[in-house]
PDB file of C-alpha atoms in Angstrom:
ATOM      1  CA  UNK D   1     -72.341   2.848   1.413  1.00 41.00           C
ATOM      2  CA  UNK D   2     -69.426   1.641   3.509  1.00 42.00           C
ATOM      3  CA  UNK D   3     -67.146   3.876   5.524  1.00 41.00           C
ATOM      4  CA  UNK D   4     -63.583   4.712   4.485  1.00 41.00           C
ATOM      5  CA  UNK D   5     -60.665   5.253   6.824  1.00 42.00           C
ATOM      6  CA  UNK D   6     -58.877   8.503   6.017  1.00 44.00           C
ATOM      7  CA  UNK D   7     -55.114   8.095   5.756  1.00 44.00           C
ATOM      8  CA  UNK D   8     -54.521  11.345   3.796  1.00 45.00           C
ATOM      9  CA  UNK D   9     -53.980  13.970   6.513  1.00 51.00           C
ATOM     10  CA  UNK D  10     -53.973  17.641   5.570  1.00 57.00           C
ATOM     11  CA  UNK D  11     -53.989  18.838   1.975  1.00 69.00           C
ATOM     12  CA  UNK D  12     -52.118  17.857  -1.117  1.00 76.00           C
ATOM     13  CA  UNK D  13     -52.091  17.834  -4.910  1.00 79.00           C
ATOM     14  CA  UNK D  14     -53.571  15.372  -7.389  1.00 81.00           C
ATOM     15  CA  UNK D  15     -53.294  15.075 -11.164  1.00 80.00           C
ATOM     16  CA  UNK D  16     -56.062  14.402 -13.658  1.00 85.00           C
ATOM     17  CA  UNK D  17     -54.896  11.397 -15.734  1.00 87.00           C
ATOM     18  CA  UNK D  18     -56.968  12.559 -18.713  1.00 85.00           C
ATOM     19  CA  UNK D  19     -55.774  16.145 -19.227  1.00 86.00           C
ATOM     20  CA  UNK D  20     -52.784  16.354 -16.823  1.00 79.00           C
ATOM     21  CA  UNK D  21     -54.325  19.264 -14.930  1.00 80.00           C
ATOM     22  CA  UNK D  22     -53.140  19.595 -11.339  1.00 77.00           C
ATOM     23  CA  UNK D  23     -55.512  20.361  -8.484  1.00 74.00           C
ATOM     24  CA  UNK D  24     -55.258  21.163  -4.836  1.00 76.00           C
ATOM     25  CA  UNK D  25     -57.258  18.622  -2.878  1.00 77.00           C
ATOM     26  CA  UNK D  26     -58.341  18.625   0.742  1.00 75.00           C
ATOM     27  CA  UNK D  27     -58.914  15.915   3.282  1.00 71.00           C
ATOM     28  CA  UNK D  28     -62.664  16.301   2.903  1.00 71.00           C
ATOM     29  CA  UNK D  29     -62.458  15.850  -0.870  1.00 72.00           C
ATOM     30  CA  UNK D  30     -60.354  12.723  -0.468  1.00 71.00           C
ATOM     31  CA  UNK D  31     -63.040  11.409   1.878  1.00 69.00           C
ATOM     32  CA  UNK D  32     -65.395  11.287  -1.113  1.00 62.00           C
ATOM     33  CA  UNK D  33     -66.551   7.725  -1.916  1.00 62.00           C
ATOM     34  CA  UNK D  34     -63.642   5.713  -3.284  1.00 69.00           C
ATOM     35  CA  UNK D  35     -61.728   8.958  -3.858  1.00 73.00           C
ATOM     36  CA  UNK D  36     -63.663   9.663  -7.077  1.00 79.00           C
ATOM     37  CA  UNK D  37     -63.618  13.309  -8.198  1.00 78.00           C
ATOM     38  CA  UNK D  38     -64.505  15.199 -11.365  1.00 77.00           C
ATOM     39  CA  UNK D  39     -61.921  17.264 -13.247  1.00 80.00           C
ATOM     40  CA  UNK D  40     -63.036  20.879 -13.416  1.00 75.00           C
ATOM     41  CA  UNK D  41     -61.107  21.264 -16.676  1.00 76.00           C
ATOM     42  CA  UNK D  42     -62.103  18.286 -18.847  1.00 82.00           C
ATOM     43  CA  UNK D  43     -65.127  17.296 -16.687  1.00 78.00           C
ATOM     44  CA  UNK D  44     -64.104  13.628 -16.609  1.00 81.00           C
ATOM     45  CA  UNK D  45     -64.289  11.519 -13.462  1.00 79.00           C
ATOM     46  CA  UNK D  46     -61.095   9.989 -12.021  1.00 80.00           C
ATOM     47  CA  UNK D  47     -59.708   8.478  -8.848  1.00 81.00           C
ATOM     48  CA  UNK D  48     -57.729  11.173  -7.013  1.00 78.00           C
ATOM     49  CA  UNK D  49     -55.807   8.709  -4.865  1.00 78.00           C
ATOM     50  CA  UNK D  50     -53.140   7.170  -7.196  1.00 77.00           C
ATOM     51  CA  UNK D  51     -51.705  10.581  -8.187  1.00 71.00           C
ATOM     52  CA  UNK D  52     -52.106  12.189  -4.781  1.00 73.00           C
ATOM     53  CA  UNK D  53     -49.041  13.890  -3.286  1.00 70.00           C
ATOM     54  CA  UNK D  54     -49.262  15.075   0.313  1.00 66.00           C
ATOM     55  CA  UNK D  55     -47.844  18.368   1.521  1.00 57.00           C
ATOM     56  CA  UNK D  56     -45.887  16.189   3.969  1.00 51.00           C
ATOM     57  CA  UNK D  57     -43.695  14.772   1.219  1.00 48.00           C
ATOM     58  CA  UNK D  58     -41.546  12.723   3.572  1.00 39.00           C
ATOM     59  CA  UNK D  59     -44.437  10.399   4.428  1.00 43.00           C
ATOM     60  CA  UNK D  60     -44.985   7.275   2.385  1.00 45.00           C
ATOM     61  CA  UNK D  61     -48.182   7.451   0.332  1.00 41.00           C
ATOM     62  CA  UNK D  62     -50.699   4.672   0.844  1.00 44.00           C
ATOM     63  CA  UNK D  63     -54.065   3.907  -0.712  1.00 39.00           C
ATOM     64  CA  UNK D  64     -57.226   4.332   1.382  1.00 41.00           C
ATOM     65  CA  UNK D  65     -58.363   1.239   3.225  1.00 35.00           C
ATOM     66  CA  UNK D  66     -62.040   0.398   2.678  1.00 34.00           C
ATOM     67  CA  UNK D  67     -64.034  -1.313   5.406  1.00 36.00           C
ATOM     68  CA  UNK D  68     -66.254  -2.765   2.658  1.00 34.00           C
ATOM     69  CA  UNK D  69     -66.993  -1.987  -1.014  1.00 34.00           C
ATOM     70  CA  UNK D  70     -68.863   1.277  -1.467  1.00 37.00           C
ATOM     71  CA  UNK D  71     -70.944   2.433  -4.374  1.00 38.00           C
ATOM     72  CA  UNK D  72     -70.510   5.811  -6.013  1.00 42.00           C
ATOM     73  CA  UNK D  73     -73.343   8.006  -7.171  1.00 47.00           C
ATOM     74  CA  UNK D  74     -72.884  11.079  -9.404  1.00 50.00           C
ATOM     75  CA  UNK D  75     -74.041  13.324  -6.578  1.00 49.00           C
ATOM     76  CA  UNK D  76     -71.198  12.062  -4.378  1.00 49.00           C
ATOM     77  CA  UNK D  77     -68.461  13.007  -6.859  1.00 51.00           C
ATOM     78  CA  UNK D  78     -66.494  16.118  -5.935  1.00 53.00           C
ATOM     79  CA  UNK D  79     -65.733  18.554  -8.754  1.00 53.00           C
ATOM     80  CA  UNK D  80     -62.175  19.889  -8.557  1.00 53.00           C
ATOM     81  CA  UNK D  81     -61.301  23.298  -9.903  1.00 57.00           C
ATOM     82  CA  UNK D  82     -57.968  23.692 -11.748  1.00 59.00           C
ATOM     83  CA  UNK D  83     -55.173  25.323  -9.784  1.00 55.00           C
ATOM     84  CA  UNK D  84     -54.660  28.994 -10.376  1.00 61.00           C
ATOM     85  CA  UNK D  85     -51.657  30.197 -12.349  1.00 59.00           C
ATOM     86  CA  UNK D  86     -50.102  31.577  -9.171  1.00 62.00           C
ATOM     87  CA  UNK D  87     -50.432  28.215  -7.445  1.00 60.00           C
ATOM     88  CA  UNK D  88     -48.854  26.374 -10.381  1.00 58.00           C
ATOM     89  CA  UNK D  89     -46.031  28.921 -10.550  1.00 57.00           C
ATOM     90  CA  UNK D  90     -45.404  28.403  -6.824  1.00 63.00           C
ATOM     91  CA  UNK D  91     -45.120  24.634  -7.318  1.00 62.00           C
ATOM     92  CA  UNK D  92     -42.755  25.047 -10.260  1.00 59.00           C
ATOM     93  CA  UNK D  93     -40.691  27.519  -8.234  1.00 63.00           C
ATOM     94  CA  UNK D  94     -40.393  24.979  -5.392  1.00 66.00           C
ATOM     95  CA  UNK D  95     -39.170  22.375  -7.873  1.00 61.00           C
ATOM     96  CA  UNK D  96     -36.675  24.841  -9.363  1.00 60.00           C
ATOM     97  CA  UNK D  97     -35.423  25.818  -5.890  1.00 62.00           C
ATOM     98  CA  UNK D  98     -34.948  22.151  -5.010  1.00 66.00           C
ATOM     99  CA  UNK D  99     -32.975  21.606  -8.217  1.00 64.00           C
ATOM    100  CA  UNK D 100     -30.817  24.675  -7.549  1.00 66.00           C
ATOM    101  CA  UNK D 101     -30.038  23.475  -4.012  1.00 63.00           C
ATOM    102  CA  UNK D 102     -29.104  20.046  -5.341  1.00 72.00           C
ATOM    103  CA  UNK D 103     -26.793  21.541  -7.994  1.00 72.00           C
ATOM    104  CA  UNK D 104     -25.308  23.867  -5.377  1.00 73.00           C
ATOM    105  CA  UNK D 105     -24.417  20.885  -3.197  1.00 76.00           C
ATOM    106  CA  UNK D 106     -22.771  19.168  -6.176  1.00 77.00           C
ATOM    107  CA  UNK D 107     -20.710  22.271  -6.914  1.00 77.00           C
ATOM    108  CA  UNK D 108     -19.682  22.608  -3.263  1.00 76.00           C
ATOM    109  CA  UNK D 109     -18.480  18.993  -3.235  1.00 78.00           C
ATOM    110  CA  UNK D 110     -16.611  19.557  -6.492  1.00 77.00           C
ATOM    111  CA  UNK D 111     -14.891  22.695  -5.151  1.00 79.00           C
ATOM    112  CA  UNK D 112     -14.003  20.945  -1.886  1.00 72.00           C
ATOM    113  CA  UNK D 113     -12.519  18.037  -3.843  1.00 74.00           C
ATOM    114  CA  UNK D 114     -10.420  20.400  -5.969  1.00 76.00           C
ATOM    115  CA  UNK D 115      -9.121  22.067  -2.803  1.00 77.00           C
ATOM    116  CA  UNK D 116      -8.331  18.792  -1.035  1.00 78.00           C
ATOM    117  CA  UNK D 117      -6.817  16.980  -4.027  1.00 78.00           C
ATOM    118  CA  UNK D 118      -3.518  18.933  -4.070  1.00 77.00           C
ATOM    119  CA  UNK D 119      -3.150  18.385  -0.316  1.00 77.00           C
ATOM    120  CA  UNK D 120      -3.691  14.633  -0.723  1.00 80.00           C
ATOM    121  CA  UNK D 121      -1.205  14.507  -3.605  1.00 79.00           C
ATOM    122  CA  UNK D 122       1.356  16.439  -1.546  1.00 76.00           C
ATOM    123  CA  UNK D 123       0.974  13.955   1.320  1.00 81.00           C
ATOM    124  CA  UNK D 124       1.308  10.996  -1.047  1.00 80.00           C
ATOM    125  CA  UNK D 125       4.497  12.452  -2.559  1.00 77.00           C
ATOM    126  CA  UNK D 126       5.918  13.020   0.939  1.00 81.00           C
ATOM    127  CA  UNK D 127       5.275   9.470   2.157  1.00 81.00           C
ATOM    128  CA  UNK D 128       6.388   7.759  -1.078  1.00 84.00           C
ATOM    129  CA  UNK D 129       9.229  10.110  -2.014  1.00 86.00           C
ATOM    130  CA  UNK D 130      11.935   7.492  -1.406  1.00 86.00           C
ATOM    131  CA  UNK D 131      10.328   4.881  -3.662  1.00 85.00           C
ATOM    132  CA  UNK D 132       9.477   7.487  -6.303  1.00 86.00           C
ATOM    133  CA  UNK D 133      13.068   8.715  -6.441  1.00 85.00           C
ATOM    134  CA  UNK D 134      14.379   5.136  -6.657  1.00 85.00           C
ATOM    135  CA  UNK D 135      12.005   3.908  -9.358  1.00 85.00           C
ATOM    136  CA  UNK D 136      11.843   7.142 -11.389  1.00 87.00           C
ATOM    137  CA  UNK D 137      15.294   8.770 -11.053  1.00 85.00           C
ATOM    138  CA  UNK D 138      14.222  11.675 -13.276  1.00 87.00           C
ATOM    139  CA  UNK D 139      11.897  12.805 -10.473  1.00 87.00           C
ATOM    140  CA  UNK D 140      14.622  13.021  -7.849  1.00 87.00           C
ATOM    141  CA  UNK D 141      15.658  16.674  -8.528  1.00 88.00           C
ATOM    142  CA  UNK D 142      12.027  17.776  -8.227  1.00 88.00           C
ATOM    143  CA  UNK D 143      11.586  15.728  -5.053  1.00 88.00           C
ATOM    144  CA  UNK D 144      14.713  17.265  -3.546  1.00 86.00           C
ATOM    145  CA  UNK D 145      13.350  20.736  -4.306  1.00 87.00           C
ATOM    146  CA  UNK D 146      10.018  19.736  -2.764  1.00 85.00           C
ATOM    147  CA  UNK D 147      11.807  18.524   0.370  1.00 86.00           C
ATOM    148  CA  UNK D 148      13.660  21.809   0.720  1.00 87.00           C
ATOM    149  CA  UNK D 149      10.276  23.427   1.352  1.00 85.00           C
ATOM    150  CA  UNK D 150       9.231  20.775   3.874  1.00 82.00           C
ATOM    151  CA  UNK D 151      12.704  20.394   5.412  1.00 85.00           C
ATOM    152  CA  UNK D 152      12.818  16.687   4.633  1.00 87.00           C
ATOM    153  CA  UNK D 153      15.274  14.544   2.681  1.00 87.00           C
ATOM    154  CA  UNK D 154      15.225  12.043  -0.174  1.00 88.00           C
ATOM    155  CA  UNK D 155      17.560   9.254   0.981  1.00 88.00           C
ATOM    156  CA  UNK D 156      18.321   6.071  -0.891  1.00 90.00           C
ATOM    157  CA  UNK D 157      15.887   3.213  -0.265  1.00 90.00           C
ATOM    158  CA  UNK D 158      16.933   0.460   2.110  1.00 88.00           C
ATOM    159  CA  UNK D 159      15.070  -2.805   1.546  1.00 89.00           C
ATOM    160  CA  UNK D 160      16.900  -5.684   3.202  1.00 90.00           C
ATOM    161  CA  UNK D 161      14.734  -8.249   1.406  1.00 91.00           C
ATOM    162  CA  UNK D 162      16.494  -7.151  -1.805  1.00 94.00           C
ATOM    163  CA  UNK D 163      19.954  -7.199  -0.191  1.00 95.00           C
ATOM    164  CA  UNK D 164      21.845 -10.385   0.576  1.00 95.00           C
ATOM    165  CA  UNK D 165      25.039 -11.658   2.170  1.00 95.00           C
ATOM    166  CA  UNK D 166      26.462 -13.826  -0.582  1.00 96.00           C
ATOM    167  CA  UNK D 167      29.268 -15.178   1.591  1.00 95.00           C
ATOM    168  CA  UNK D 168      30.976 -14.512   4.925  1.00 94.00           C
ATOM    169  CA  UNK D 169      33.653 -15.947   7.203  1.00 92.00           C
ATOM    170  CA  UNK D 170      35.810 -15.320  10.287  1.00 88.00           C
ATOM    171  CA  UNK D 171      39.579 -15.478  10.074  1.00 88.00           C
ATOM    172  CA  UNK D 172      41.913 -15.488  13.076  1.00 84.00           C
ATOM    173  CA  UNK D 173      45.256 -13.735  13.159  1.00 81.00           C
ATOM    174  CA  UNK D 174      47.977 -16.363  13.729  1.00 81.00           C
ATOM    175  CA  UNK D 175      50.210 -13.820  15.421  1.00 80.00           C
ATOM    176  CA  UNK D 176      47.509 -12.534  17.780  1.00 81.00           C
ATOM    177  CA  UNK D 177      44.830 -14.804  19.201  1.00 77.00           C
ATOM    178  CA  UNK D 178      42.595 -11.903  20.249  1.00 81.00           C
ATOM    179  CA  UNK D 179      42.405 -10.514  16.702  1.00 87.00           C
ATOM    180  CA  UNK D 180      39.879 -11.795  14.135  1.00 88.00           C
ATOM    181  CA  UNK D 181      38.797 -10.533  10.731  1.00 90.00           C
ATOM    182  CA  UNK D 182      35.279 -10.810   9.349  1.00 92.00           C
ATOM    183  CA  UNK D 183      35.009 -11.061   5.572  1.00 94.00           C
ATOM    184  CA  UNK D 184      31.645 -10.701   3.785  1.00 96.00           C
ATOM    185  CA  UNK D 185      30.279 -10.138   0.286  1.00 96.00           C
ATOM    186  CA  UNK D 186      27.131  -7.980   0.067  1.00 96.00           C
ATOM    187  CA  UNK D 187      24.900  -7.915  -3.006  1.00 97.00           C
ATOM    188  CA  UNK D 188      22.105  -5.552  -4.074  1.00 96.00           C
ATOM    189  CA  UNK D 189      19.478  -7.538  -6.005  1.00 96.00           C
ATOM    190  CA  UNK D 190      17.161  -4.554  -6.521  1.00 93.00           C
ATOM    191  CA  UNK D 191      16.825  -2.902  -9.953  1.00 93.00           C
ATOM    192  CA  UNK D 192      17.737   0.428  -8.338  1.00 92.00           C
ATOM    193  CA  UNK D 193      20.506   1.809  -6.139  1.00 92.00           C
ATOM    194  CA  UNK D 194      20.099   1.134  -2.423  1.00 93.00           C
ATOM    195  CA  UNK D 195      21.607   2.496   0.759  1.00 93.00           C
ATOM    196  CA  UNK D 196      24.239   0.316   2.368  1.00 94.00           C
ATOM    197  CA  UNK D 197      22.691  -1.649   5.227  1.00 94.00           C
ATOM    198  CA  UNK D 198      23.754  -1.869   8.825  1.00 93.00           C
ATOM    199  CA  UNK D 199      25.393  -5.142   9.929  1.00 94.00           C
ATOM    200  CA  UNK D 200      24.717  -6.897  13.206  1.00 95.00           C
ATOM    201  CA  UNK D 201      27.467  -9.305  14.248  1.00 94.00           C
ATOM    202  CA  UNK D 202      26.892 -11.758  17.087  1.00 94.00           C
ATOM    203  CA  UNK D 203      29.768 -13.865  18.444  1.00 92.00           C
ATOM    204  CA  UNK D 204      28.871 -17.202  20.082  1.00 91.00           C
ATOM    205  CA  UNK D 205      30.681 -19.558  22.442  1.00 89.00           C
ATOM    206  CA  UNK D 206      31.001 -23.355  22.221  1.00 87.00           C
ATOM    207  CA  UNK D 207      27.399 -23.725  23.444  1.00 89.00           C
ATOM    208  CA  UNK D 208      26.180 -21.368  20.709  1.00 87.00           C
ATOM    209  CA  UNK D 209      25.329 -18.728  23.289  1.00 91.00           C
ATOM    210  CA  UNK D 210      26.018 -15.053  22.482  1.00 92.00           C
ATOM    211  CA  UNK D 211      29.107 -13.640  24.139  1.00 91.00           C
ATOM    212  CA  UNK D 212      29.189 -10.350  22.231  1.00 90.00           C
ATOM    213  CA  UNK D 213      27.000  -8.396  19.840  1.00 92.00           C
ATOM    214  CA  UNK D 214      27.702  -5.252  17.872  1.00 92.00           C
ATOM    215  CA  UNK D 215      26.043  -3.233  15.108  1.00 93.00           C
ATOM    216  CA  UNK D 216      28.237  -1.726  12.387  1.00 94.00           C
ATOM    217  CA  UNK D 217      27.221   1.217  10.256  1.00 93.00           C
ATOM    218  CA  UNK D 218      28.348   1.523   6.619  1.00 93.00           C
ATOM    219  CA  UNK D 219      31.079   3.956   7.625  1.00 91.00           C
ATOM    220  CA  UNK D 220      32.514   1.217   9.877  1.00 92.00           C
ATOM    221  CA  UNK D 221      32.898  -1.468   7.216  1.00 92.00           C
ATOM    222  CA  UNK D 222      33.024   0.126   3.750  1.00 91.00           C
ATOM    223  CA  UNK D 223      36.347   0.001   1.881  1.00 89.00           C
ATOM    224  CA  UNK D 224      37.908   3.344   0.889  1.00 88.00           C
ATOM    225  CA  UNK D 225      36.832   2.921  -2.740  1.00 85.00           C
ATOM    226  CA  UNK D 226      33.141   2.691  -1.813  1.00 86.00           C
ATOM    227  CA  UNK D 227      30.999   5.736  -1.064  1.00 86.00           C
ATOM    228  CA  UNK D 228      28.151   5.558   1.436  1.00 88.00           C
ATOM    229  CA  UNK D 229      26.506   8.547  -0.235  1.00 88.00           C
ATOM    230  CA  UNK D 230      26.557   6.909  -3.672  1.00 90.00           C
ATOM    231  CA  UNK D 231      24.989   3.703  -2.365  1.00 92.00           C
ATOM    232  CA  UNK D 232      25.147   0.141  -3.637  1.00 94.00           C
ATOM    233  CA  UNK D 233      24.366   0.095  -7.346  1.00 94.00           C
ATOM    234  CA  UNK D 234      21.682  -2.244  -8.738  1.00 94.00           C
ATOM    235  CA  UNK D 235      22.833  -5.849  -9.164  1.00 94.00           C
ATOM    236  CA  UNK D 236      26.255  -4.989  -7.771  1.00 94.00           C
ATOM    237  CA  UNK D 237      28.400  -6.486  -4.998  1.00 95.00           C
ATOM    238  CA  UNK D 238      30.775  -5.056  -2.440  1.00 94.00           C
ATOM    239  CA  UNK D 239      33.429  -6.946  -0.484  1.00 94.00           C
ATOM    240  CA  UNK D 240      33.980  -5.866   3.120  1.00 92.00           C
ATOM    241  CA  UNK D 241      36.443  -6.682   5.913  1.00 91.00           C
ATOM    242  CA  UNK D 242      36.140  -5.948   9.638  1.00 90.00           C
ATOM    243  CA  UNK D 243      39.074  -6.287  12.043  1.00 88.00           C
ATOM    244  CA  UNK D 244      37.926  -7.081  15.576  1.00 88.00           C
ATOM    245  CA  UNK D 245      39.577  -7.410  18.953  1.00 87.00           C
ATOM    246  CA  UNK D 246      37.898 -10.272  20.829  1.00 84.00           C
ATOM    247  CA  UNK D 247      40.063  -9.973  23.987  1.00 79.00           C
ATOM    248  CA  UNK D 248      39.129 -12.883  26.283  1.00 79.00           C
ATOM    249  CA  UNK D 249      35.850 -13.789  24.559  1.00 81.00           C
ATOM    250  CA  UNK D 250      37.219 -16.786  22.635  1.00 80.00           C
ATOM    251  CA  UNK D 251      34.303 -17.059  20.174  1.00 84.00           C
ATOM    252  CA  UNK D 252      33.882 -20.204  18.117  1.00 86.00           C
ATOM    253  CA  UNK D 253      30.924 -19.140  15.995  1.00 89.00           C
ATOM    254  CA  UNK D 254      29.087 -16.088  14.754  1.00 93.00           C
ATOM    255  CA  UNK D 255      25.882 -14.819  13.143  1.00 94.00           C
ATOM    256  CA  UNK D 256      25.799 -11.917  10.671  1.00 95.00           C
ATOM    257  CA  UNK D 257      22.544 -10.114   9.864  1.00 95.00           C
ATOM    258  CA  UNK D 258      21.509  -7.153   7.687  1.00 94.00           C
ATOM    259  CA  UNK D 259      19.774  -4.225   9.377  1.00 90.00           C
ATOM    260  CA  UNK D 260      17.710  -1.564   7.633  1.00 84.00           C
ATOM    261  CA  UNK D 261      19.119   1.903   8.025  1.00 70.00           C
ATOM    262  CA  UNK D 262      16.533   4.334   9.475  1.00 63.00           C
ATOM    263  CA  UNK D 263      15.219   6.868   6.964  1.00 57.00           C
ATOM    264  CA  UNK D 264      15.652  10.464   8.008  1.00 57.00           C
ATOM    265  CA  UNK D 265      12.442  12.534   8.077  1.00 53.00           C
TER     266      UNK D 265
END
């Protein structure tokens, strides 16, 4: 009879495949030839190795490695006695405890998610309040009330990619060479009301080099009929005029750009 290397340290549990009776099994019993044992309940012989579960459950189970084939005689077969009721109850209790711990973890995650969800929603509303108010005007009163609590504001959106300068031009005053007037037509192409943009005017000399630059806020260029607080309505235009004193600059060209107004926190 050949030798068998033991790779089943300690004790464990095996299951009779004929009557489903569970048994405690020791290292010595697993050392029996080819792992063959006799069920103490149904008295049938079976291989204890395939259904063996070690007490060290985190180790990967492997089959015994035989040096060479070994014969089995009836006298070599170990007879296993069924586990006592107390032992089976203990195993079931371990399984129940494991299930309870798993369910407890699930419930803890669920409770944590329910606690964090309102906080995440509140943050999302804070960061997207301007867009929400613009796209869903009915939400604006609620957002304003929300901002009263957080001491923030709900200003009009300011997206320069949806604003355009339809036309512009410089006009000199014949009676005064140092006086020029800038005319421009601004258009809001967004489907919602936007804040009036800032305007950056650059005056250039004959070599197209800047000789002066200034930024104008809406209050500087809006006509009396327009309201900065009301904003530029969707798909609407506003005509503006700026009177400038160029002194000794003598500009011959200019560049006019839109600037996004900073959103107040």
